[in-house]
GROMACS .gro file of C-alpha atoms in nm:
model
  236
    1UNK     CA    1  -0.028   0.003  -0.022
    2UNK     CA    2   0.102   0.298  -0.078
    3UNK     CA    3   0.189   0.608   0.201
    4UNK     CA    4  -0.074   0.920   0.191
    5UNK     CA    5   0.007   1.149  -0.078
    6UNK     CA    6   0.022   1.531   0.033
    7UNK     CA    7  -0.178   1.729  -0.152
    8UNK     CA    8  -0.115   2.079   0.004
    9UNK     CA    9   0.091   2.201   0.321
   10UNK     CA   10  -0.044   2.509   0.608
   11UNK     CA   11   0.259   2.630   0.701
   12UNK     CA   12   0.485   2.331   0.872
   13UNK     CA   13   0.139   2.037   0.842
   14UNK     CA   14   0.128   1.821   0.566
   15UNK     CA   15  -0.267   1.756   0.471
   16UNK     CA   16  -0.227   1.403   0.270
   17UNK     CA   17  -0.537   1.256   0.104
   18UNK     CA   18  -0.617   1.036   0.355
   19UNK     CA   19  -0.708   1.364   0.558
   20UNK     CA   20  -0.864   1.532   0.245
   21UNK     CA   21  -1.064   1.215   0.183
   22UNK     CA   22  -1.176   1.231   0.529
   23UNK     CA   23  -1.261   1.581   0.531
   24UNK     CA   24  -1.484   1.485   0.216
   25UNK     CA   25  -1.693   1.244   0.395
   26UNK     CA   26  -1.736   1.443   0.730
   27UNK     CA   27  -1.881   1.700   0.438
   28UNK     CA   28  -2.108   1.426   0.272
   29UNK     CA   29  -2.233   1.270   0.608
   30UNK     CA   30  -2.304   1.687   0.673
   31UNK     CA   31  -2.500   1.777   0.381
   32UNK     CA   32  -2.651   1.439   0.381
   33UNK     CA   33  -2.812   1.434   0.727
   34UNK     CA   34  -2.931   1.807   0.634
   35UNK     CA   35  -3.141   1.673   0.355
   36UNK     CA   36  -3.279   1.345   0.475
   37UNK     CA   37  -3.381   1.584   0.795
   38UNK     CA   38  -3.543   1.860   0.610
   39UNK     CA   39  -3.892   1.705   0.567
   40UNK     CA   40  -3.934   1.426   0.852
   41UNK     CA   41  -4.305   1.335   0.901
   42UNK     CA   42  -4.456   1.120   1.134
   43UNK     CA   43  -4.800   1.012   0.963
   44UNK     CA   44  -4.653   0.985   0.602
   45UNK     CA   45  -4.244   0.931   0.644
   46UNK     CA   46  -4.077   0.858   0.333
   47UNK     CA   47  -3.817   0.647   0.185
   48UNK     CA   48  -3.544   0.777   0.296
   49UNK     CA   49  -3.637   0.877   0.633
   50UNK     CA   50  -3.756   0.481   0.688
   51UNK     CA   51  -3.465   0.369   0.605
   52UNK     CA   52  -3.276   0.614   0.803
   53UNK     CA   53  -3.542   0.470   1.139
   54UNK     CA   54  -3.438   0.124   1.041
   55UNK     CA   55  -3.085   0.250   1.072
   56UNK     CA   56  -3.129   0.432   1.364
   57UNK     CA   57  -3.371   0.138   1.584
   58UNK     CA   58  -3.050  -0.136   1.427
   59UNK     CA   59  -2.815   0.028   1.636
   60UNK     CA   60  -3.043   0.120   1.892
   61UNK     CA   61  -3.156  -0.263   1.982
   62UNK     CA   62  -2.716  -0.376   1.923
   63UNK     CA   63  -2.692  -0.085   2.195
   64UNK     CA   64  -2.909  -0.225   2.432
   65UNK     CA   65  -2.833  -0.583   2.380
   66UNK     CA   66  -2.491  -0.500   2.585
   67UNK     CA   67  -2.607  -0.215   2.771
   68UNK     CA   68  -2.995  -0.256   2.833
   69UNK     CA   69  -3.166   0.133   2.923
   70UNK     CA   70  -2.814   0.331   2.781
   71UNK     CA   71  -2.873   0.290   2.382
   72UNK     CA   72  -2.982   0.733   2.414
   73UNK     CA   73  -2.668   0.821   2.598
   74UNK     CA   74  -2.519   0.527   2.363
   75UNK     CA   75  -2.654   0.627   2.005
   76UNK     CA   76  -2.445   0.935   1.910
   77UNK     CA   77  -2.144   0.825   1.953
   78UNK     CA   78  -2.179   0.466   1.850
   79UNK     CA   79  -2.383   0.531   1.561
   80UNK     CA   80  -2.154   0.784   1.436
   81UNK     CA   81  -1.866   0.607   1.470
   82UNK     CA   82  -2.068   0.254   1.340
   83UNK     CA   83  -2.172   0.460   1.013
   84UNK     CA   84  -1.838   0.672   0.918
   85UNK     CA   85  -1.606   0.352   0.976
   86UNK     CA   86  -1.830   0.166   0.748
   87UNK     CA   87  -1.833   0.467   0.496
   88UNK     CA   88  -1.484   0.472   0.522
   89UNK     CA   89  -1.417   0.121   0.412
   90UNK     CA   90  -1.639   0.153   0.155
   91UNK     CA   91  -1.428   0.473  -0.031
   92UNK     CA   92  -1.174   0.243  -0.133
   93UNK     CA   93  -1.381   0.137  -0.390
   94UNK     CA   94  -1.445   0.467  -0.594
   95UNK     CA   95  -1.194   0.510  -0.869
   96UNK     CA   96  -0.858   0.705  -0.761
   97UNK     CA   97  -0.954   0.673  -0.378
   98UNK     CA   98  -0.819   0.503  -0.080
   99UNK     CA   99  -0.984   0.385   0.249
  100UNK     CA  100  -0.901   0.633   0.513
  101UNK     CA  101  -0.943   0.327   0.721
  102UNK     CA  102  -0.610   0.199   0.480
  103UNK     CA  103  -0.402   0.472   0.676
  104UNK     CA  104  -0.310   0.362   1.063
  105UNK     CA  105  -0.298   0.770   1.171
  106UNK     CA  106  -0.703   0.726   1.079
  107UNK     CA  107  -0.732   0.433   1.247
  108UNK     CA  108  -0.471   0.527   1.542
  109UNK     CA  109  -0.707   0.841   1.548
  110UNK     CA  110  -1.000   0.639   1.613
  111UNK     CA  111  -0.871   0.367   1.819
  112UNK     CA  112  -0.789   0.712   2.087
  113UNK     CA  113  -1.118   0.845   2.016
  114UNK     CA  114  -1.217   0.478   2.205
  115UNK     CA  115  -0.998   0.513   2.433
  116UNK     CA  116  -1.138   0.857   2.540
  117UNK     CA  117  -1.476   0.759   2.512
  118UNK     CA  118  -1.429   0.450   2.756
  119UNK     CA  119  -1.309   0.673   3.058
  120UNK     CA  120  -1.539   0.944   2.961
  121UNK     CA  121  -1.855   0.732   2.984
  122UNK     CA  122  -1.718   0.576   3.246
  123UNK     CA  123  -1.643   0.861   3.458
  124UNK     CA  124  -1.958   0.990   3.348
  125UNK     CA  125  -2.122   0.690   3.491
  126UNK     CA  126  -1.949   0.631   3.860
  127UNK     CA  127  -1.748   0.935   3.929
  128UNK     CA  128  -1.425   1.005   3.881
  129UNK     CA  129  -1.284   0.872   4.239
  130UNK     CA  130  -1.532   0.548   4.194
  131UNK     CA  131  -1.438   0.513   3.852
  132UNK     CA  132  -1.077   0.532   3.908
  133UNK     CA  133  -1.087   0.302   4.225
  134UNK     CA  134  -1.150  -0.013   4.002
  135UNK     CA  135  -0.809   0.013   3.899
  136UNK     CA  136  -0.726  -0.117   4.208
  137UNK     CA  137  -0.913  -0.377   4.220
  138UNK     CA  138  -0.885  -0.650   4.318
  139UNK     CA  139  -0.611  -0.562   4.480
  140UNK     CA  140  -0.329  -0.230   4.408
  141UNK     CA  141  -0.027  -0.501   4.210
  142UNK     CA  142  -0.308  -0.544   3.932
  143UNK     CA  143  -0.247  -0.188   3.892
  144UNK     CA  144  -0.013  -0.143   3.597
  145UNK     CA  145  -0.165  -0.453   3.428
  146UNK     CA  146  -0.470  -0.236   3.425
  147UNK     CA  147  -0.319   0.030   3.284
  148UNK     CA  148  -0.108  -0.202   3.024
  149UNK     CA  149  -0.433  -0.354   2.950
  150UNK     CA  150  -0.586  -0.023   2.908
  151UNK     CA  151  -0.312   0.093   2.552
  152UNK     CA  152  -0.265  -0.227   2.407
  153UNK     CA  153  -0.638  -0.337   2.312
  154UNK     CA  154  -0.630   0.060   2.198
  155UNK     CA  155  -0.282  -0.105   2.004
  156UNK     CA  156  -0.478  -0.408   1.889
  157UNK     CA  157  -0.818  -0.201   1.794
  158UNK     CA  158  -0.618   0.054   1.536
  159UNK     CA  159  -0.406  -0.246   1.395
  160UNK     CA  160  -0.670  -0.486   1.354
  161UNK     CA  161  -0.883  -0.236   1.137
  162UNK     CA  162  -0.568  -0.096   0.938
  163UNK     CA  163  -0.459  -0.425   0.899
  164UNK     CA  164  -0.764  -0.572   0.779
  165UNK     CA  165  -0.848  -0.256   0.542
  166UNK     CA  166  -0.504  -0.228   0.372
  167UNK     CA  167  -0.456  -0.609   0.316
  168UNK     CA  168  -0.845  -0.583   0.176
  169UNK     CA  169  -0.775  -0.310  -0.055
  170UNK     CA  170  -0.490  -0.463  -0.145
  171UNK     CA  171  -0.611  -0.821  -0.191
  172UNK     CA  172  -0.849  -0.647  -0.431
  173UNK     CA  173  -0.578  -0.458  -0.646
  174UNK     CA  174  -0.392  -0.788  -0.695
  175UNK     CA  175  -0.695  -1.003  -0.795
  176UNK     CA  176  -0.802  -0.694  -1.080
  177UNK     CA  177  -0.412  -0.697  -1.205
  178UNK     CA  178  -0.446  -1.025  -1.248
  179UNK     CA  179  -0.731  -1.144  -1.386
  180UNK     CA  180  -0.833  -0.770  -1.541
  181UNK     CA  181  -1.229  -0.693  -1.573
  182UNK     CA  182  -1.323  -1.053  -1.556
  183UNK     CA  183  -1.387  -1.080  -1.229
  184UNK     CA  184  -1.449  -0.717  -1.099
  185UNK     CA  185  -1.796  -0.838  -0.925
  186UNK     CA  186  -1.718  -1.112  -0.708
  187UNK     CA  187  -1.414  -0.867  -0.599
  188UNK     CA  188  -1.662  -0.636  -0.523
  189UNK     CA  189  -1.923  -0.776  -0.294
  190UNK     CA  190  -1.614  -0.964  -0.094
  191UNK     CA  191  -1.458  -0.583  -0.055
  192UNK     CA  192  -1.819  -0.433   0.057
  193UNK     CA  193  -1.917  -0.767   0.250
  194UNK     CA  194  -1.590  -0.731   0.431
  195UNK     CA  195  -1.561  -0.391   0.481
  196UNK     CA  196  -1.916  -0.373   0.664
  197UNK     CA  197  -1.786  -0.674   0.840
  198UNK     CA  198  -1.489  -0.487   0.971
  199UNK     CA  199  -1.689  -0.146   1.104
  200UNK     CA  200  -1.925  -0.361   1.236
  201UNK     CA  201  -1.632  -0.552   1.468
  202UNK     CA  202  -1.468  -0.206   1.538
  203UNK     CA  203  -1.808  -0.079   1.675
  204UNK     CA  204  -1.857  -0.330   1.891
  205UNK     CA  205  -1.536  -0.375   2.013
  206UNK     CA  206  -1.581   0.006   2.099
  207UNK     CA  207  -1.914  -0.101   2.250
  208UNK     CA  208  -1.825  -0.366   2.477
  209UNK     CA  209  -1.476  -0.159   2.621
  210UNK     CA  210  -1.770   0.161   2.662
  211UNK     CA  211  -1.971  -0.080   2.860
  212UNK     CA  212  -1.655  -0.211   3.057
  213UNK     CA  213  -1.610   0.122   3.173
  214UNK     CA  214  -1.942   0.231   3.274
  215UNK     CA  215  -1.965  -0.123   3.484
  216UNK     CA  216  -1.646  -0.173   3.622
  217UNK     CA  217  -1.758   0.047   3.961
  218UNK     CA  218  -2.097  -0.197   3.998
  219UNK     CA  219  -1.850  -0.489   3.930
  220UNK     CA  220  -1.607  -0.298   4.163
  221UNK     CA  221  -1.843  -0.252   4.429
  222UNK     CA  222  -2.095  -0.536   4.356
  223UNK     CA  223  -2.144  -0.719   4.760
  224UNK     CA  224  -2.012  -1.049   4.758
  225UNK     CA  225  -2.288  -1.365   4.805
  226UNK     CA  226  -2.373  -1.391   5.178
  227UNK     CA  227  -2.295  -1.690   5.355
  228UNK     CA  228  -2.637  -1.834   5.434
  229UNK     CA  229  -2.593  -1.987   5.816
  230UNK     CA  230  -2.985  -2.139   5.879
  231UNK     CA  231  -2.988  -2.326   6.222
  232UNK     CA  232  -3.319  -2.335   6.238
  233UNK     CA  233  -3.415  -2.660   5.994
  234UNK     CA  234  -3.022  -2.779   6.098
  235UNK     CA  235  -3.014  -3.126   6.262
  236UNK     CA  236  -2.979  -3.067   6.626
   0.00000   0.00000   0.00000
């Protein structure tokens, strides 16, 4: 995979094709959301509104399956993350464009946002003191391992998406170079399916990490099951 080319510079800052493509996706999302929500109707929803409601309900159901009752809180972030990664993965199908998620800088930025969101939602749910307390549970000796686990899973999240999308684009390019235009449809279908699967995996892992952060206080504070010692029914 070729390195992202520099499109222009802003002083010492180099703007690469990956950044420009990402800005383009942000513009498309912004304009698309504005156009899709101009004429919403409760009684007579159109095809676009029906499709959007189906997508939103599917994301809500996925969140409810992991964190019941928290879909309203997490829907804006998880929904945006899912949709952005899915569209970014599919951008490689457009001629002369490469998927932003085939660049490690993009996936690292996304993973870093997930890393921050885990702690944000955890602190928002439990409070700063109680949230930090779970890093010392069940023993303060495990604190370095908790911290190492936080960074290792963030790195794995970035590398997984980057590696899969980069290899997917390279495989599609190699097949098209070898077979020409004889097998474009199967390659395109494979690309679409794999791109959507990787977006789903990335969003699901982010949701699971956030759920772990939000439930860490409950796990650390949950009392052990009481040991009953009922002597009334015991033999003398």
